[in-house]
Amino acid sequence: MIGNKIKALLNITNKNTNDICEMLNIIDTAFYRKIKKNTFKADELIKIAILTNTKLAFIDENNNPLITFDENDIKQEENND
């Protein structure tokens, strides 16, 4: 199900698997494996949101974003390694 939503997002935003593979720095077979096994990590989903010019967020029942993730969250994570 997650994979179908990611594919739909790519389609809606006129992006393709080459774009996402380049953004995630993976080959296309690795991308399709992630889709099949639903193994996307939070930082990968943030990168997909950046690629598609969208937001990754937790939204409450009234459609208000409570927490939004962006490239700063990835940078903080990389600095902690």
mmCIF file of N, CA and C in Angstrom:
data_model
loop_
_atom_site.group_PDB
_atom_site.id
_atom_site.type_symbol
_atom_site.label_atom_id
_atom_site.label_comp_id
_atom_site.label_asym_id
_atom_site.label_seq_id
_atom_site.Cartn_x
_atom_site.Cartn_y
_atom_site.Cartn_z
ATOM 1 N N MET A 1 0.821 -1.196 0.000
ATOM 2 C CA MET A 1 0.000 0.000 0.000
ATOM 3 C C MET A 1 0.863 1.257 0.000
ATOM 4 N N ILE A 2 1.907 1.309 0.825
ATOM 5 C CA ILE A 2 2.789 2.478 0.854
ATOM 6 C C ILE A 2 3.420 2.688 -0.511
ATOM 7 N N GLY A 3 3.858 1.596 -1.114
ATOM 8 C CA GLY A 3 4.482 1.681 -2.433
ATOM 9 C C GLY A 3 3.546 2.273 -3.470
ATOM 10 N N ASN A 4 2.283 1.870 -3.433
ATOM 11 C CA ASN A 4 1.303 2.413 -4.382
ATOM 12 C C ASN A 4 1.112 3.911 -4.178
ATOM 13 N N LYS A 5 1.135 4.338 -2.934
ATOM 14 C CA LYS A 5 0.969 5.764 -2.655
ATOM 15 C C LYS A 5 2.197 6.553 -3.114
ATOM 16 N N ILE A 6 3.368 5.982 -2.944
ATOM 17 C CA ILE A 6 4.583 6.652 -3.408
ATOM 18 C C ILE A 6 4.576 6.731 -4.925
ATOM 19 N N LYS A 7 4.187 5.652 -5.592
ATOM 20 C CA LYS A 7 4.092 5.669 -7.061
ATOM 21 C C LYS A 7 3.083 6.724 -7.518
ATOM 22 N N ALA A 8 1.939 6.798 -6.835
ATOM 23 C CA ALA A 8 0.919 7.788 -7.192
ATOM 24 C C ALA A 8 1.454 9.203 -6.993
ATOM 25 N N LEU A 9 2.173 9.427 -5.890
ATOM 26 C CA LEU A 9 2.760 10.746 -5.627
ATOM 27 C C LEU A 9 3.739 11.127 -6.727
ATOM 28 N N LEU A 10 4.569 10.177 -7.132
ATOM 29 C CA LEU A 10 5.509 10.448 -8.224
ATOM 30 C C LEU A 10 4.759 10.811 -9.497
ATOM 31 N N ASN A 11 3.707 10.088 -9.786
ATOM 32 C CA ASN A 11 2.915 10.352 -10.982
ATOM 33 C C ASN A 11 2.255 11.730 -10.926
ATOM 34 N N ILE A 12 1.658 12.061 -9.787
ATOM 35 C CA ILE A 12 0.974 13.348 -9.624
ATOM 36 C C ILE A 12 1.946 14.515 -9.768
ATOM 37 N N THR A 13 3.167 14.325 -9.303
ATOM 38 C CA THR A 13 4.151 15.417 -9.306
ATOM 39 C C THR A 13 5.108 15.344 -10.499
ATOM 40 N N ASN A 14 4.771 14.505 -11.473
ATOM 41 C CA ASN A 14 5.562 14.366 -12.702
ATOM 42 C C ASN A 14 7.009 13.974 -12.438
ATOM 43 N N LYS A 15 7.209 13.125 -11.456
ATOM 44 C CA LYS A 15 8.527 12.557 -11.163
ATOM 45 C C LYS A 15 8.498 11.091 -11.556
ATOM 46 N N ASN A 16 9.666 10.497 -11.695
ATOM 47 C CA ASN A 16 9.711 9.086 -12.057
ATOM 48 C C ASN A 16 10.692 8.338 -11.163
ATOM 49 N N THR A 17 10.785 7.052 -11.393
ATOM 50 C CA THR A 17 11.652 6.232 -10.544
ATOM 51 C C THR A 17 13.112 6.640 -10.660
ATOM 52 N N ASN A 18 13.535 7.112 -11.826
ATOM 53 C CA ASN A 18 14.918 7.586 -11.958
ATOM 54 C C ASN A 18 15.180 8.758 -11.017
ATOM 55 N N ASP A 19 14.215 9.674 -10.939
ATOM 56 C CA ASP A 19 14.361 10.835 -10.052
ATOM 57 C C ASP A 19 14.489 10.393 -8.598
ATOM 58 N N ILE A 20 13.629 9.477 -8.189
ATOM 59 C CA ILE A 20 13.642 9.047 -6.794
ATOM 60 C C ILE A 20 14.897 8.238 -6.475
ATOM 61 N N CYS A 21 15.328 7.404 -7.420
ATOM 62 C CA CYS A 21 16.548 6.619 -7.192
ATOM 63 C C CYS A 21 17.756 7.535 -7.060
ATOM 64 N N GLU A 22 17.790 8.578 -7.863
ATOM 65 C CA GLU A 22 18.896 9.543 -7.762
ATOM 66 C C GLU A 22 18.860 10.265 -6.417
ATOM 67 N N MET A 23 17.667 10.657 -5.984
ATOM 68 C CA MET A 23 17.517 11.360 -4.709
ATOM 69 C C MET A 23 17.930 10.471 -3.532
ATOM 70 N N LEU A 24 17.565 9.186 -3.595
ATOM 71 C CA LEU A 24 17.870 8.263 -2.509
ATOM 72 C C LEU A 24 19.244 7.607 -2.667
ATOM 73 N N ASN A 25 19.870 7.857 -3.811
ATOM 74 C CA ASN A 25 21.186 7.284 -4.108
ATOM 75 C C ASN A 25 21.148 5.747 -4.087
ATOM 76 N N ILE A 26 20.140 5.198 -4.784
ATOM 77 C CA ILE A 26 19.982 3.752 -4.897
ATOM 78 C C ILE A 26 19.708 3.392 -6.357
ATOM 79 N N ILE A 27 19.841 2.115 -6.686
ATOM 80 C CA ILE A 27 19.502 1.663 -8.030
ATOM 81 C C ILE A 27 18.027 1.290 -8.074
ATOM 82 N N ASP A 28 17.486 1.193 -9.288
ATOM 83 C CA ASP A 28 16.045 0.963 -9.422
ATOM 84 C C ASP A 28 15.580 -0.353 -8.808
ATOM 85 N N THR A 29 16.402 -1.400 -8.867
ATOM 86 C CA THR A 29 15.980 -2.663 -8.250
ATOM 87 C C THR A 29 15.852 -2.518 -6.731
ATOM 88 N N ALA A 30 16.698 -1.710 -6.126
ATOM 89 C CA ALA A 30 16.589 -1.461 -4.682
ATOM 90 C C ALA A 30 15.305 -0.700 -4.372
ATOM 91 N N PHE A 31 14.942 0.241 -5.235
ATOM 92 C CA PHE A 31 13.693 0.993 -5.046
ATOM 93 C C PHE A 31 12.490 0.058 -5.120
ATOM 94 N N TYR A 32 12.461 -0.800 -6.135
ATOM 95 C CA TYR A 32 11.331 -1.722 -6.275
ATOM 96 C C TYR A 32 11.281 -2.722 -5.122
ATOM 97 N N ARG A 33 12.425 -3.090 -4.592
ATOM 98 C CA ARG A 33 12.470 -3.971 -3.421
ATOM 99 C C ARG A 33 11.867 -3.261 -2.214
ATOM 100 N N LYS A 34 12.183 -1.976 -2.056
ATOM 101 C CA LYS A 34 11.617 -1.189 -0.957
ATOM 102 C C LYS A 34 10.092 -1.122 -1.079
ATOM 103 N N ILE A 35 9.613 -0.950 -2.306
ATOM 104 C CA ILE A 35 8.167 -0.900 -2.527
ATOM 105 C C ILE A 35 7.532 -2.241 -2.173
ATOM 106 N N LYS A 36 8.129 -3.311 -2.663
ATOM 107 C CA LYS A 36 7.558 -4.645 -2.436
ATOM 108 C C LYS A 36 7.529 -5.009 -0.953
ATOM 109 N N LYS A 37 8.594 -4.655 -0.226
ATOM 110 C CA LYS A 37 8.703 -5.049 1.173
ATOM 111 C C LYS A 37 8.284 -3.956 2.159
ATOM 112 N N ASN A 38 7.891 -2.771 1.654
ATOM 113 C CA ASN A 38 7.510 -1.642 2.512
ATOM 114 C C ASN A 38 8.600 -1.327 3.537
ATOM 115 N N THR A 39 9.795 -1.078 3.059
ATOM 116 C CA THR A 39 10.935 -0.848 3.955
ATOM 117 C C THR A 39 11.485 0.573 3.859
ATOM 118 N N PHE A 40 10.629 1.546 3.653
ATOM 119 C CA PHE A 40 11.078 2.933 3.592
ATOM 120 C C PHE A 40 11.345 3.457 4.993
ATOM 121 N N LYS A 41 12.479 4.141 5.154
ATOM 122 C CA LYS A 41 12.828 4.770 6.428
ATOM 123 C C LYS A 41 12.313 6.211 6.420
ATOM 124 N N ALA A 42 12.239 6.801 7.596
ATOM 125 C CA ALA A 42 11.740 8.173 7.718
ATOM 126 C C ALA A 42 12.559 9.138 6.884
ATOM 127 N N ASP A 43 13.896 9.014 6.895
ATOM 128 C CA ASP A 43 14.715 9.948 6.123
ATOM 129 C C ASP A 43 14.465 9.792 4.625
ATOM 130 N N GLU A 44 14.152 8.576 4.177
ATOM 131 C CA GLU A 44 13.844 8.378 2.759
ATOM 132 C C GLU A 44 12.514 9.027 2.400
ATOM 133 N N LEU A 45 11.545 8.926 3.296
ATOM 134 C CA LEU A 45 10.251 9.567 3.046
ATOM 135 C C LEU A 45 10.385 11.086 3.037
ATOM 136 N N ILE A 46 11.243 11.622 3.883
ATOM 137 C CA ILE A 46 11.501 13.068 3.874
ATOM 138 C C ILE A 46 12.124 13.468 2.543
ATOM 139 N N LYS A 47 13.068 12.677 2.056
ATOM 140 C CA LYS A 47 13.697 12.976 0.763
ATOM 141 C C LYS A 47 12.697 12.891 -0.382
ATOM 142 N N ILE A 48 11.771 11.944 -0.312
ATOM 143 C CA ILE A 48 10.720 11.846 -1.329
ATOM 144 C C ILE A 48 9.834 13.082 -1.280
ATOM 145 N N ALA A 49 9.526 13.554 -0.081
ATOM 146 C CA ALA A 49 8.726 14.778 0.052
ATOM 147 C C ALA A 49 9.467 15.971 -0.545
ATOM 148 N N ILE A 50 10.763 16.055 -0.299
ATOM 149 C CA ILE A 50 11.562 17.143 -0.870
ATOM 150 C C ILE A 50 11.532 17.059 -2.393
ATOM 151 N N LEU A 51 11.759 15.856 -2.924
ATOM 152 C CA LEU A 51 11.764 15.651 -4.374
ATOM 153 C C LEU A 51 10.447 16.072 -5.006
ATOM 154 N N THR A 52 9.353 15.751 -4.346
ATOM 155 C CA THR A 52 8.023 16.015 -4.911
ATOM 156 C C THR A 52 7.446 17.366 -4.479
ATOM 157 N N ASN A 53 8.273 18.156 -3.773
ATOM 158 C CA ASN A 53 7.846 19.479 -3.323
ATOM 159 C C ASN A 53 6.566 19.387 -2.480
ATOM 160 N N THR A 54 6.562 18.404 -1.570
ATOM 161 C CA THR A 54 5.436 18.186 -0.669
ATOM 162 C C THR A 54 5.952 18.176 0.764
ATOM 163 N N LYS A 55 5.076 17.931 1.712
ATOM 164 C CA LYS A 55 5.440 17.883 3.130
ATOM 165 C C LYS A 55 5.135 16.490 3.685
ATOM 166 N N LEU A 56 5.975 16.054 4.591
ATOM 167 C CA LEU A 56 5.719 14.841 5.358
ATOM 168 C C LEU A 56 5.350 15.312 6.755
ATOM 169 N N ALA A 57 4.149 14.914 7.235
ATOM 170 C CA ALA A 57 3.683 15.462 8.509
ATOM 171 C C ALA A 57 2.741 14.496 9.223
ATOM 172 N N PHE A 58 2.643 14.701 10.546
ATOM 173 C CA PHE A 58 1.590 14.093 11.336
ATOM 174 C C PHE A 58 0.477 15.127 11.414
ATOM 175 N N ILE A 59 -0.723 14.710 11.025
ATOM 176 C CA ILE A 59 -1.860 15.626 10.932
ATOM 177 C C ILE A 59 -2.964 15.137 11.873
ATOM 178 N N ASP A 60 -3.556 16.069 12.622
ATOM 179 C CA ASP A 60 -4.597 15.670 13.566
ATOM 180 C C ASP A 60 -5.931 15.423 12.857
ATOM 181 N N GLU A 61 -6.935 15.064 13.627
ATOM 182 C CA GLU A 61 -8.250 14.730 13.072
ATOM 183 C C GLU A 61 -8.909 15.897 12.344
ATOM 184 N N ASN A 62 -8.487 17.120 12.652
ATOM 185 C CA ASN A 62 -9.051 18.306 12.005
ATOM 186 C C ASN A 62 -8.203 18.782 10.833
ATOM 187 N N ASN A 63 -7.289 17.924 10.372
ATOM 188 C CA ASN A 63 -6.382 18.218 9.258
ATOM 189 C C ASN A 63 -5.386 19.325 9.550
ATOM 190 N N ASN A 64 -5.057 19.508 10.823
ATOM 191 C CA ASN A 64 -4.028 20.476 11.199
ATOM 192 C C ASN A 64 -2.698 19.742 11.377
ATOM 193 N N PRO A 65 -1.647 20.212 10.688
ATOM 194 C CA PRO A 65 -0.347 19.564 10.873
ATOM 195 C C PRO A 65 0.169 19.812 12.283
ATOM 196 N N LEU A 66 0.514 18.739 12.982
ATOM 197 C CA LEU A 66 1.058 18.854 14.330
ATOM 198 C C LEU A 66 2.584 18.888 14.299
ATOM 199 N N ILE A 67 3.165 18.024 13.483
ATOM 200 C CA ILE A 67 4.614 17.951 13.333
ATOM 201 C C ILE A 67 4.920 17.760 11.860
ATOM 202 N N THR A 68 5.821 18.579 11.340
ATOM 203 C CA THR A 68 6.227 18.487 9.946
ATOM 204 C C THR A 68 7.708 18.147 9.891
ATOM 205 N N PHE A 69 8.057 17.259 8.976
ATOM 206 C CA PHE A 69 9.441 16.850 8.789
ATOM 207 C C PHE A 69 10.001 17.495 7.530
ATOM 208 N N ASP A 70 11.272 17.908 7.578
ATOM 209 C CA ASP A 70 11.909 18.496 6.406
ATOM 210 C C ASP A 70 13.391 18.163 6.392
ATOM 211 N N GLU A 71 14.131 18.798 5.480
ATOM 212 C CA GLU A 71 15.552 18.484 5.313
ATOM 213 C C GLU A 71 16.375 18.756 6.570
ATOM 214 N N ASN A 72 15.919 19.640 7.427
ATOM 215 C CA ASN A 72 16.637 19.899 8.677
ATOM 216 C C ASN A 72 16.654 18.671 9.583
ATOM 217 N N ASP A 73 15.603 17.862 9.522
ATOM 218 C CA ASP A 73 15.562 16.648 10.328
ATOM 219 C C ASP A 73 16.616 15.639 9.846
ATOM 220 N N ILE A 74 16.847 15.600 8.559
ATOM 221 C CA ILE A 74 17.867 14.714 8.008
ATOM 222 C C ILE A 74 19.253 15.222 8.394
ATOM 223 N N LYS A 75 19.470 16.527 8.302
ATOM 224 C CA LYS A 75 20.764 17.101 8.641
ATOM 225 C C LYS A 75 21.104 16.853 10.103
ATOM 226 N N GLN A 76 20.124 16.993 10.993
ATOM 227 C CA GLN A 76 20.342 16.743 12.413
ATOM 228 C C GLN A 76 20.727 15.291 12.644
ATOM 229 N N GLU A 77 20.052 14.386 11.935
ATOM 230 C CA GLU A 77 20.313 12.961 12.072
ATOM 231 C C GLU A 77 21.729 12.629 11.590
ATOM 232 N N GLU A 78 22.148 13.232 10.471
ATOM 233 C CA GLU A 78 23.479 12.986 9.935
ATOM 234 C C GLU A 78 24.550 13.528 10.854
ATOM 235 N N ASN A 79 24.292 14.653 11.503
ATOM 236 C CA ASN A 79 25.252 15.245 12.424
ATOM 237 C C ASN A 79 25.423 14.416 13.685
ATOM 238 N N ASN A 80 24.399 13.633 14.052
ATOM 239 C CA ASN A 80 24.463 12.802 15.245
ATOM 240 C C ASN A 80 25.245 11.504 15.014
ATOM 241 N N ASP A 81 25.508 11.177 13.749
ATOM 242 C CA ASP A 81 26.244 9.921 13.447
ATOM 243 C C ASP A 81 27.707 10.041 13.694
#
